[in-house]
Amino acid sequence: MVHAMTMTSDVLRTSAIRKRRDILARKGVWKISKMEERLSGPRGYVRAREEALAAGDSTYFVRVVEDRPYFPRLNVDPANQEESALNVAKVVVDHLSSESSKNDEGNANAGTLEYEGQISAISGGLTNALFKVDLKSPSLDDDSVSVLVRIFGAEGLIDRDEENATFARLCSSKSGGTDALVTHDRLDLLGRFGNGRVETFMPNMRPAHYVRDFGRGAVHAEVARQLARIHCFDAPEYLTNGNAETKRPALWGVITTWIDDLSQQLTEERFQDTKLLELFSEAAGCASSNSDDGDLKSHLMGEVLWLRKQVETRFPEAPVVFCHNDVNGGNILLDRTLDGKEAVYDKKSLAIIDYEYAAVNYAMFDVGNFICEHCGGNDDATPKYNLRPNRKRVRRFLETYTAERDSLLGSCLSCSSEKLDELCDQVELFEMASSLYWGVWGVLQSAGEVTGGSFKEDQSRDRMMGIIDTEEWDNLRY
């Protein structure tokens, strides 16, 4: 797929872009040097950075990776975010709209940015800084274009090369054997720069709220259907080590890595909030967070090993698929024109976004994580555990999920009652995994990993200290 160059909002905002890119490529509008090989996957981004380094000091060096422009030397200045984010948007949009988008040296035509622009911050990103940019140019006639500029945060916890390669493929992949895209048809990656990317902006959409929206059956049902579509996406080879048949869940490796990182942060005394560490130690069931005796790390690893044994012993055939891993209210967009109406949501009026943590994982981890998110806490740092859906409602969610999944896979058989009961049991176990996963993540953020989002230290406490009054949770209390 190649991005269209015509600068109209219809092209950049809707799926029409997908139909026009190939036509423009055949006409030679999208130009890639004959000397260049097509770059793809995480290694493609690494190769582009190597070429940029060899090319010398050029801010506007551009290379096409996953059929999208990548500017490895172009960055948003953290000290001047709005002005530099506006400039980045102009560069990427100008590159997409120009009929000669590259010169022979591989540099963008940085001198043709005749755009008037307005920029506004978008709230809701926990780890990323988000900006809406509205651009208008004489070449646009009476039209303008709006894009989303995302400035990455949580660096060190997310492999941005994997994330962006996967996001690009998701935006152009079909669900199962259908013609429907995995993602919303207006969601697309337009281009990447050094510390962020530019995406299509989705107008008239708002983040879902765990109280006002998660209790609505129509929202629940569509989230279930979209999770099924995501789970039917063929994971890229770099996420499966080249063996799609024997996919291994990333869950255990990620948590272990984060615990190691946490131990290192303790060793380097990166934490300023000693009370937070005491809370974390209490939640983990250990007497001290002292890094010298390794008490906290050993206790956390003990929880990981216990949980892994539970999963592998009780559910050795638990399905492992491509997962989103972070389906929460901020990552679910709803059509605001349906507010106040008895609406039936579908793939056009509900969108699951932000695939930063996407990886091969247990399918029911995604469901368990979504169930945990019903308790909230991201907006006011006060989770409300009485909002956790009961087993009957979880089962109803799974009925919708399995019906959509089986339809996409071409199965005529409905999921049995016994199998639904087993999936419910898996969900309860993976709710614990989600709490452990994001608990460790939250403490790492308090050590200073987040750079642009709205995540605060008090949210770290509540991600760890939430206690569910139910026997299923055992001693996993964070």
GROMACS .gro file of N, CA, C and O in nm, residues 56-172:
model
  468
   56GLY      N    1   2.458   1.191   0.638
   56GLY     CA    2   2.503   1.317   0.694
   56GLY      C    3   2.393   1.387   0.771
   56GLY      O    4   2.287   1.332   0.798
   57ASP      N    5   2.420   1.511   0.804
   57ASP     CA    6   2.331   1.586   0.892
   57ASP      C    7   2.216   1.648   0.812
   57ASP      O    8   2.222   1.762   0.770
   58SER      N    9   2.111   1.572   0.791
   58SER     CA   10   1.994   1.621   0.719
   58SER      C   11   1.868   1.592   0.800
   58SER      O   12   1.828   1.476   0.815
   59THR      N   13   1.806   1.695   0.852
   59THR     CA   14   1.686   1.679   0.933
   59THR      C   15   1.574   1.615   0.854
   59THR      O   16   1.492   1.540   0.907
   60TYR      N   17   1.571   1.642   0.722
   60TYR     CA   18   1.457   1.599   0.641
   60TYR      C   19   1.486   1.473   0.559
   60TYR      O   20   1.415   1.445   0.462
   61PHE      N   21   1.587   1.397   0.599
   61PHE     CA   22   1.610   1.268   0.533
   61PHE      C   23   1.485   1.183   0.550
   61PHE      O   24   1.430   1.170   0.659
   62VAL      N   25   1.442   1.120   0.441
   62VAL     CA   26   1.320   1.039   0.446
   62VAL      C   27   1.343   0.906   0.377
   62VAL      O   28   1.413   0.898   0.276
   63ARG      N   29   1.287   0.803   0.434
   63ARG     CA   30   1.293   0.669   0.375
   63ARG      C   31   1.155   0.606   0.393
   63ARG      O   32   1.089   0.626   0.495
   64VAL      N   33   1.112   0.531   0.295
   64VAL     CA   34   0.981   0.467   0.302
   64VAL      C   35   0.995   0.331   0.369
   64VAL      O   36   1.071   0.246   0.323
   65VAL      N   37   0.924   0.313   0.480
   65VAL     CA   38   0.921   0.186   0.553
   65VAL      C   39   0.775   0.146   0.572
   65VAL      O   40   0.693   0.227   0.613
   66GLU      N   41   0.743   0.022   0.543
   66GLU     CA   42   0.604  -0.025   0.548
   66GLU      C   43   0.514   0.066   0.463
   66GLU      O   44   0.399   0.093   0.497
   67ASP      N   45   0.569   0.115   0.351
   67ASP     CA   46   0.497   0.198   0.256
   67ASP      C   47   0.451   0.331   0.315
   67ASP      O   48   0.357   0.393   0.265
   68ARG      N   49   0.518   0.376   0.421
   68ARG     CA   50   0.491   0.506   0.480
   68ARG      C   51   0.623   0.581   0.497
   68ARG      O   52   0.726   0.520   0.526
   69PRO      N   53   0.623   0.713   0.481
   69PRO     CA   54   0.748   0.788   0.497
   69PRO      C   55   0.795   0.787   0.642
   69PRO      O   56   0.715   0.797   0.735
   70TYR      N   57   0.925   0.775   0.659
   70TYR     CA   58   0.988   0.776   0.791
   70TYR      C   59   1.100   0.878   0.789
   70TYR      O   60   1.191   0.872   0.707
   71PHE      N   61   1.094   0.975   0.881
   71PHE     CA   62   1.193   1.081   0.895
   71PHE      C   63   1.270   1.057   1.025
   71PHE      O   64   1.236   1.112   1.129
   72PRO      N   65   1.375   0.976   1.023
   72PRO     CA   66   1.441   0.938   1.149
   72PRO      C   67   1.510   1.053   1.221
   72PRO      O   68   1.532   1.045   1.342
   73ARG      N   69   1.546   1.161   1.148
   73ARG     CA   70   1.617   1.272   1.211
   73ARG      C   71   1.526   1.388   1.248
   73ARG      O   72   1.572   1.487   1.307
   74LEU      N   73   1.401   1.379   1.213
   74LEU     CA   74   1.305   1.485   1.243
   74LEU      C   75   1.239   1.457   1.377
   74LEU      O   76   1.181   1.350   1.397
   75ASN      N   77   1.246   1.551   1.471
   75ASN     CA   78   1.194   1.529   1.605
   75ASN      C   79   1.111   1.646   1.654
   75ASN      O   80   1.130   1.761   1.611
   76VAL      N   81   1.019   1.617   1.744
   76VAL     CA   82   0.946   1.722   1.816
   76VAL      C   83   1.029   1.759   1.938
   76VAL      O   84   1.072   1.672   2.014
   77ASP      N   85   1.053   1.887   1.954
   77ASP     CA   86   1.133   1.937   2.065
   77ASP      C   87   1.047   1.938   2.192
   77ASP      O   88   0.945   2.008   2.198
   78PRO      N   89   1.083   1.861   2.297
   78PRO     CA   90   1.003   1.859   2.419
   78PRO      C   91   0.987   1.996   2.483
   78PRO      O   92   0.886   2.021   2.551
   79ALA      N   93   1.083   2.085   2.461
   79ALA     CA   94   1.076   2.218   2.520
   79ALA      C   95   0.986   2.312   2.441
   79ALA      O   96   0.951   2.420   2.488
   80ASN      N   97   0.951   2.272   2.320
   80ASN     CA   98   0.867   2.357   2.234
   80ASN      C   99   0.773   2.268   2.155
   80ASN      O  100   0.775   2.266   2.032
   81GLN      N  101   0.691   2.192   2.227
   81GLN     CA  102   0.616   2.085   2.165
   81GLN      C  103   0.520   2.133   2.057
   81GLN      O  104   0.516   2.077   1.947
   82GLU      N  105   0.441   2.233   2.085
   82GLU     CA  106   0.335   2.271   1.991
   82GLU      C  107   0.392   2.321   1.859
   82GLU      O  108   0.347   2.279   1.751
   83GLU      N  109   0.489   2.409   1.864
   83GLU     CA  110   0.545   2.465   1.740
   83GLU      C  111   0.616   2.356   1.659
   83GLU      O  112   0.599   2.348   1.536
   84SER      N  113   0.693   2.271   1.725
   84SER     CA  114   0.766   2.168   1.650
   84SER      C  115   0.673   2.056   1.604
   84SER      O  116   0.695   1.998   1.497
   85ALA      N  117   0.566   2.026   1.680
   85ALA     CA  118   0.468   1.927   1.635
   85ALA      C  119   0.395   1.978   1.512
   85ALA      O  120   0.366   1.901   1.419
   86LEU      N  121   0.366   2.106   1.508
   86LEU     CA  122   0.303   2.166   1.390
   86LEU      C  123   0.394   2.154   1.269
   86LEU      O  124   0.350   2.119   1.158
   87ASN      N  125   0.523   2.178   1.289
   87ASN     CA  126   0.618   2.167   1.178
   87ASN      C  127   0.628   2.024   1.128
   87ASN      O  128   0.631   1.999   1.006
   88VAL      N  129   0.632   1.927   1.221
   88VAL     CA  130   0.638   1.787   1.181
   88VAL      C  131   0.518   1.749   1.097
   88VAL      O  132   0.529   1.681   0.994
   89ALA      N  133   0.399   1.793   1.140
   89ALA     CA  134   0.278   1.763   1.063
   89ALA      C  135   0.286   1.820   0.923
   89ALA      O  136   0.248   1.756   0.825
   90LYS      N  137   0.337   1.942   0.911
   90LYS     CA  138   0.351   2.004   0.779
   90LYS      C  139   0.446   1.924   0.691
   90LYS      O  140   0.419   1.902   0.572
   91VAL      N  141   0.558   1.879   0.748
   91VAL     CA  142   0.657   1.804   0.670
   91VAL      C  143   0.596   1.674   0.617
   91VAL      O  144   0.608   1.641   0.498
   92VAL      N  145   0.529   1.599   0.704
   92VAL     CA  146   0.474   1.470   0.663
   92VAL      C  147   0.361   1.489   0.563
   92VAL      O  148   0.356   1.420   0.459
   93VAL      N  149   0.272   1.583   0.589
   93VAL     CA  150   0.160   1.606   0.498
   93VAL      C  151   0.209   1.659   0.364
   93VAL      O  152   0.161   1.618   0.257
   94ASP      N  153   0.308   1.747   0.368
   94ASP     CA  154   0.364   1.800   0.243
   94ASP      C  155   0.429   1.687   0.162
   94ASP      O  156   0.415   1.682   0.039
   95HIS      N  157   0.495   1.597   0.232
   95HIS     CA  158   0.559   1.485   0.163
   95HIS      C  159   0.455   1.396   0.095
   95HIS      O  160   0.475   1.352  -0.018
   96LEU      N  161   0.345   1.373   0.162
   96LEU     CA  162   0.240   1.288   0.106
   96LEU      C  163   0.169   1.355  -0.011
   96LEU      O  164   0.120   1.289  -0.101
   97SER      N  165   0.162   1.488  -0.008
   97SER     CA  166   0.084   1.559  -0.110
   97SER      C  167   0.165   1.596  -0.233
   97SER      O  168   0.110   1.621  -0.340
   98SER      N  169   0.297   1.599  -0.218
   98SER     CA  170   0.381   1.643  -0.329
   98SER      C  171   0.391   1.537  -0.436
   98SER      O  172   0.403   1.418  -0.409
   99GLU      N  173   0.389   1.578  -0.561
   99GLU     CA  174   0.402   1.483  -0.672
   99GLU      C  175   0.545   1.438  -0.692
   99GLU      O  176   0.573   1.343  -0.763
  100SER      N  177   0.639   1.509  -0.628
  100SER     CA  178   0.779   1.464  -0.631
  100SER      C  179   0.826   1.462  -0.486
  100SER      O  180   0.895   1.551  -0.441
  101SER      N  181   0.784   1.361  -0.415
  101SER     CA  182   0.799   1.362  -0.271
  101SER      C  183   0.942   1.342  -0.223
  101SER      O  184   0.969   1.357  -0.107
  102LYS      N  185   1.032   1.305  -0.310
  102LYS     CA  186   1.171   1.290  -0.270
  102LYS      C  187   1.262   1.343  -0.378
  102LYS      O  188   1.231   1.338  -0.495
  103ASN      N  189   1.378   1.394  -0.338
  103ASN     CA  190   1.479   1.422  -0.438
  103ASN      C  191   1.579   1.307  -0.438
  103ASN      O  192   1.566   1.211  -0.364
  104ASP      N  193   1.679   1.316  -0.522
  104ASP     CA  194   1.768   1.202  -0.542
  104ASP      C  195   1.849   1.167  -0.417
  104ASP      O  196   1.895   1.055  -0.403
  105GLU      N  197   1.866   1.266  -0.327
  105GLU     CA  198   1.945   1.238  -0.208
  105GLU      C  199   1.861   1.174  -0.098
  105GLU      O  200   1.913   1.144   0.009
  106GLY      N  201   1.733   1.153  -0.121
  106GLY     CA  202   1.649   1.094  -0.019
  106GLY      C  203   1.599   1.193   0.082
  106GLY      O  204   1.561   1.157   0.193
  107ASN      N  205   1.599   1.323   0.047
  107ASN     CA  206   1.551   1.425   0.139
  107ASN      C  207   1.414   1.475   0.096
  107ASN      O  208   1.385   1.486  -0.023
  108ALA      N  209   1.330   1.506   0.193
  108ALA     CA  210   1.198   1.561   0.162
  108ALA      C  211   1.213   1.704   0.111
  108ALA      O  212   1.311   1.772   0.138
  109ASN      N  213   1.115   1.749   0.035
  109ASN     CA  214   1.115   1.886  -0.013
  109ASN      C  215   1.068   1.979   0.099
  109ASN      O  216   0.952   2.017   0.107
  110ALA      N  217   1.161   2.011   0.188
  110ALA     CA  218   1.124   2.084   0.308
  110ALA      C  219   1.092   2.230   0.281
  110ALA      O  220   1.039   2.298   0.366
  111GLY      N  221   1.119   2.280   0.162
  111GLY     CA  222   1.096   2.421   0.135
  111GLY      C  223   0.961   2.453   0.076
  111GLY      O  224   0.937   2.567   0.036
  112THR      N  225   0.871   2.357   0.066
  112THR     CA  226   0.742   2.382   0.001
  112THR      C  227   0.626   2.382   0.099
  112THR      O  228   0.513   2.355   0.064
  113LEU      N  229   0.654   2.412   0.225
  113LEU     CA  230   0.552   2.403   0.329
  113LEU      C  231   0.467   2.530   0.335
  113LEU      O  232   0.477   2.609   0.428
  114GLU      N  233   0.384   2.551   0.237
  114GLU     CA  234   0.299   2.670   0.233
  114GLU      C  235   0.165   2.640   0.297
  114GLU      O  236   0.060   2.641   0.234
  115TYR      N  237   0.168   2.612   0.427
  115TYR     CA  238   0.047   2.576   0.499
  115TYR      C  239   0.023   2.672   0.615
  115TYR      O  240   0.116   2.715   0.683
  116GLU      N  241  -0.102   2.703   0.636
  116GLU     CA  242  -0.142   2.768   0.760
  116GLU      C  243  -0.188   2.657   0.853
  116GLU      O  244  -0.257   2.565   0.811
  117GLY      N  245  -0.150   2.665   0.977
  117GLY     CA  246  -0.183   2.555   1.067
  117GLY      C  247  -0.228   2.600   1.203
  117GLY      O  248  -0.185   2.705   1.254
  118GLN      N  249  -0.315   2.522   1.263
  118GLN     CA  250  -0.357   2.540   1.402
  118GLN      C  251  -0.335   2.410   1.475
  118GLN      O  252  -0.358   2.301   1.420
  119ILE      N  253  -0.293   2.420   1.600
  119ILE     CA  254  -0.264   2.299   1.677
  119ILE      C  255  -0.333   2.308   1.812
  119ILE      O  256  -0.342   2.416   1.872
  120SER      N  257  -0.384   2.195   1.859
  120SER     CA  258  -0.448   2.191   1.990
  120SER      C  259  -0.416   2.058   2.055
  120SER      O  260  -0.409   1.954   1.990
  121ALA      N  261  -0.393   2.063   2.187
  121ALA     CA  262  -0.361   1.942   2.261
  121ALA      C  263  -0.487   1.858   2.280
  121ALA      O  264  -0.598   1.909   2.294
  122ILE      N  265  -0.468   1.726   2.280
  122ILE     CA  266  -0.577   1.632   2.303
  122ILE      C  267  -0.549   1.559   2.434
  122ILE      O  268  -0.440   1.504   2.452
  123SER      N  269  -0.644   1.560   2.524
  123SER     CA  270  -0.625   1.493   2.652
  123SER      C  271  -0.659   1.346   2.638
  123SER      O  272  -0.722   1.303   2.542
  124GLY      N  273  -0.617   1.267   2.735
  124GLY     CA  274  -0.655   1.126   2.738
  124GLY      C  275  -0.540   1.030   2.721
  124GLY      O  276  -0.552   0.913   2.754
  125GLY      N  277  -0.426   1.077   2.669
  125GLY     CA  278  -0.312   0.987   2.653
  125GLY      C  279  -0.239   0.967   2.785
  125GLY      O  280  -0.196   1.065   2.846
  126LEU      N  281  -0.227   0.843   2.829
  126LEU     CA  282  -0.159   0.817   2.956
  126LEU      C  283  -0.008   0.833   2.942
  126LEU      O  284   0.059   0.881   3.032
  127THR      N  285   0.048   0.790   2.830
  127THR     CA  286   0.193   0.794   2.815
  127THR      C  287   0.239   0.879   2.697
  127THR      O  288   0.355   0.919   2.693
  128ASN      N  289   0.153   0.907   2.601
  128ASN     CA  290   0.191   0.984   2.484
  128ASN      C  291   0.130   1.124   2.489
  128ASN      O  292   0.020   1.142   2.541
  129ALA      N  293   0.199   1.221   2.434
  129ALA     CA  294   0.142   1.354   2.415
  129ALA      C  295   0.073   1.356   2.279
  129ALA      O  296   0.132   1.313   2.179
  130LEU      N  297  -0.051   1.404   2.273
  130LEU     CA  298  -0.131   1.401   2.151
  130LEU      C  299  -0.171   1.541   2.110
  130LEU      O  300  -0.212   1.622   2.194
  131PHE      N  301  -0.163   1.568   1.979
  131PHE     CA  302  -0.202   1.698   1.927
  131PHE      C  303  -0.283   1.681   1.799
  131PHE      O  304  -0.250   1.599   1.714
  132LYS      N  305  -0.390   1.759   1.788
  132LYS     CA  306  -0.463   1.768   1.662
  132LYS      C  307  -0.407   1.887   1.585
  132LYS      O  308  -0.394   1.996   1.639
  133VAL      N  309  -0.374   1.864   1.458
  133VAL     CA  310  -0.320   1.970   1.373
  133VAL      C  311  -0.413   1.990   1.254
  133VAL      O  312  -0.441   1.895   1.181
  134ASP      N  313  -0.461   2.111   1.238
  134ASP     CA  314  -0.546   2.148   1.123
  134ASP      C  315  -0.460   2.228   1.026
  134ASP      O  316  -0.404   2.332   1.063
  135LEU      N  317  -0.450   2.181   0.903
  135LEU     CA  318  -0.367   2.246   0.802
  135LEU      C  319  -0.451   2.292   0.684
  135LEU      O  320  -0.544   2.223   0.642
  136LYS      N  321  -0.415   2.407   0.630
  136LYS     CA  322  -0.480   2.459   0.510
  136LYS      C  323  -0.373   2.518   0.420
  136LYS      O  324  -0.280   2.582   0.466
  137SER      N  325  -0.387   2.492   0.291
  137SER     CA  326  -0.290   2.539   0.193
  137SER      C  327  -0.365   2.591   0.072
  137SER      O  328  -0.478   2.548   0.045
  138PRO      N  329  -0.305   2.684  -0.002
  138PRO     CA  330  -0.371   2.729  -0.126
  138PRO      C  331  -0.405   2.615  -0.220
  138PRO      O  332  -0.503   2.620  -0.293
  139SER      N  333  -0.329   2.508  -0.214
  139SER     CA  334  -0.353   2.395  -0.304
  139SER      C  335  -0.475   2.313  -0.262
  139SER      O  336  -0.521   2.227  -0.334
  140LEU      N  337  -0.527   2.341  -0.141
  140LEU     CA  338  -0.641   2.266  -0.092
  140LEU      C  339  -0.775   2.326  -0.134
  140LEU      O  340  -0.880   2.271  -0.102
  141ASP      N  341  -0.771   2.442  -0.202
  141ASP     CA  342  -0.893   2.511  -0.242
  141ASP      C  343  -0.975   2.545  -0.117
  141ASP      O  344  -0.928   2.617  -0.032
  142ASP      N  345  -1.097   2.491  -0.108
  142ASP     CA  346  -1.184   2.522   0.006
  142ASP      C  347  -1.176   2.418   0.116
  142ASP      O  348  -1.256   2.420   0.209
  143ASP      N  349  -1.083   2.327   0.103
  143ASP     CA  350  -1.077   2.217   0.199
  143ASP      C  351  -0.955   2.233   0.289
  143ASP      O  352  -0.865   2.312   0.264
  144SER      N  353  -0.955   2.157   0.397
  144SER     CA  354  -0.841   2.153   0.487
  144SER      C  355  -0.824   2.009   0.532
  144SER      O  356  -0.909   1.924   0.505
  145VAL      N  357  -0.716   1.983   0.601
  145VAL     CA  358  -0.690   1.848   0.648
  145VAL      C  359  -0.653   1.853   0.795
  145VAL      O  360  -0.585   1.945   0.840
  146SER      N  361  -0.700   1.757   0.870
  146SER     CA  362  -0.665   1.744   1.011
  146SER      C  363  -0.592   1.612   1.032
  146SER      O  364  -0.634   1.509   0.979
  147VAL      N  365  -0.485   1.617   1.110
  147VAL     CA  366  -0.408   1.496   1.140
  147VAL      C  367  -0.382   1.492   1.290
  147VAL      O  368  -0.394   1.593   1.361
  148LEU      N  369  -0.344   1.376   1.337
  148LEU     CA  370  -0.307   1.357   1.477
  148LEU      C  371  -0.156   1.338   1.486
  148LEU      O  372  -0.100   1.253   1.416
  149VAL      N  373  -0.091   1.417   1.570
  149VAL     CA  374   0.052   1.401   1.596
  149VAL      C  375   0.067   1.336   1.733
  149VAL      O  376   0.017   1.388   1.833
  150ARG      N  377   0.134   1.223   1.734
  150ARG     CA  378   0.156   1.148   1.858
  150ARG      C  379   0.304   1.153   1.893
  150ARG      O  380   0.389   1.110   1.814
  151ILE      N  381   0.335   1.205   2.012
  151ILE     CA  382   0.473   1.210   2.059
  151ILE      C  383   0.491   1.100   2.161
  151ILE      O  384   0.421   1.094   2.262
  152PHE      N  385   0.584   1.011   2.135
  152PHE     CA  386   0.598   0.891   2.217
  152PHE      C  387   0.645   0.922   2.358
  152PHE      O  388   0.733   1.006   2.380
  153GLY      N  389   0.589   0.847   2.454
  153GLY     CA  390   0.636   0.846   2.592
  153GLY      C  391   0.668   0.703   2.629
  153GLY      O  392   0.669   0.613   2.546
  154ALA      N  393   0.692   0.679   2.758
  154ALA     CA  394   0.722   0.545   2.809
  154ALA      C  395   0.834   0.478   2.730
  154ALA      O  396   0.831   0.358   2.706
  155GLU      N  397   0.933   0.557   2.691
  155GLU     CA  398   1.043   0.500   2.615
  155GLU      C  399   1.122   0.401   2.701
  155GLU      O  400   1.142   0.422   2.820
  156GLY      N  401   1.166   0.295   2.639
  156GLY     CA  402   1.235   0.189   2.710
  156GLY      C  403   1.143   0.074   2.744
  156GLY      O  404   1.189  -0.039   2.765
  157LEU      N  405   1.012   0.100   2.751
  157LEU     CA  406   0.915  -0.006   2.779
  157LEU      C  407   0.850  -0.059   2.653
  157LEU      O  408   0.790  -0.166   2.654
  158ILE      N  409   0.859   0.017   2.544
  158ILE     CA  410   0.790  -0.019   2.420
  158ILE      C  411   0.891  -0.021   2.306
  158ILE      O  412   0.969   0.073   2.290
  159ASP      N  413   0.887  -0.126   2.226
  159ASP     CA  414   0.970  -0.133   2.106
  159ASP      C  415   0.896  -0.057   1.996
  159ASP      O  416   0.801  -0.107   1.937
  160ARG      N  417   0.938   0.066   1.970
  160ARG     CA  418   0.866   0.152   1.876
  160ARG      C  419   0.877   0.103   1.732
  160ARG      O  420   0.787   0.129   1.651
  161ASP      N  421   0.985   0.033   1.699
  161ASP     CA  422   0.996  -0.020   1.564
  161ASP      C  423   0.892  -0.130   1.542
  161ASP      O  424   0.823  -0.133   1.439
  162GLU      N  425   0.879  -0.220   1.638
  162GLU     CA  426   0.777  -0.324   1.627
  162GLU      C  427   0.638  -0.263   1.626
  162GLU      O  428   0.552  -0.302   1.547
  163GLU      N  429   0.616  -0.169   1.715
  163GLU     CA  430   0.483  -0.109   1.726
  163GLU      C  431   0.438  -0.045   1.596
  163GLU      O  432   0.326  -0.067   1.548
  164ASN      N  433   0.524   0.036   1.535
  164ASN     CA  434   0.484   0.108   1.415
  164ASN      C  435   0.471   0.017   1.294
  164ASN      O  436   0.382   0.035   1.211
  165ALA      N  437   0.558  -0.083   1.284
  165ALA     CA  438   0.545  -0.179   1.175
  165ALA      C  439   0.413  -0.256   1.188
  165ALA      O  440   0.341  -0.276   1.089
  166THR      N  441   0.381  -0.295   1.310
  166THR     CA  442   0.257  -0.370   1.333
  166THR      C  443   0.135  -0.282   1.307
  166THR      O  444   0.038  -0.326   1.245
  167PHE      N  445   0.139  -0.158   1.354
  167PHE     CA  446   0.027  -0.067   1.333
  167PHE      C  447   0.002  -0.044   1.183
  167PHE      O  448  -0.112  -0.044   1.137
  168ALA      N  449   0.110  -0.027   1.107
  168ALA     CA  450   0.095  -0.008   0.963
  168ALA      C  451   0.027  -0.128   0.898
  168ALA      O  452  -0.061  -0.113   0.813
  169ARG      N  453   0.066  -0.247   0.940
  169ARG     CA  454   0.007  -0.368   0.881
  169ARG      C  455  -0.138  -0.386   0.923
  169ARG      O  456  -0.222  -0.430   0.844
  170LEU      N  457  -0.167  -0.354   1.048
  170LEU     CA  458  -0.305  -0.364   1.095
  170LEU      C  459  -0.398  -0.274   1.015
  170LEU      O  460  -0.512  -0.311   0.984
  171CYS      N  461  -0.350  -0.156   0.981
  171CYS     CA  462  -0.432  -0.059   0.909
  171CYS      C  463  -0.461  -0.101   0.766
  171CYS      O  464  -0.544  -0.039   0.699
  172SER      N  465  -0.395  -0.203   0.719
  172SER     CA  466  -0.416  -0.247   0.582
  172SER      C  467  -0.451  -0.394   0.571
  172SER      O  468  -0.451  -0.450   0.462
   0.00000   0.00000   0.00000
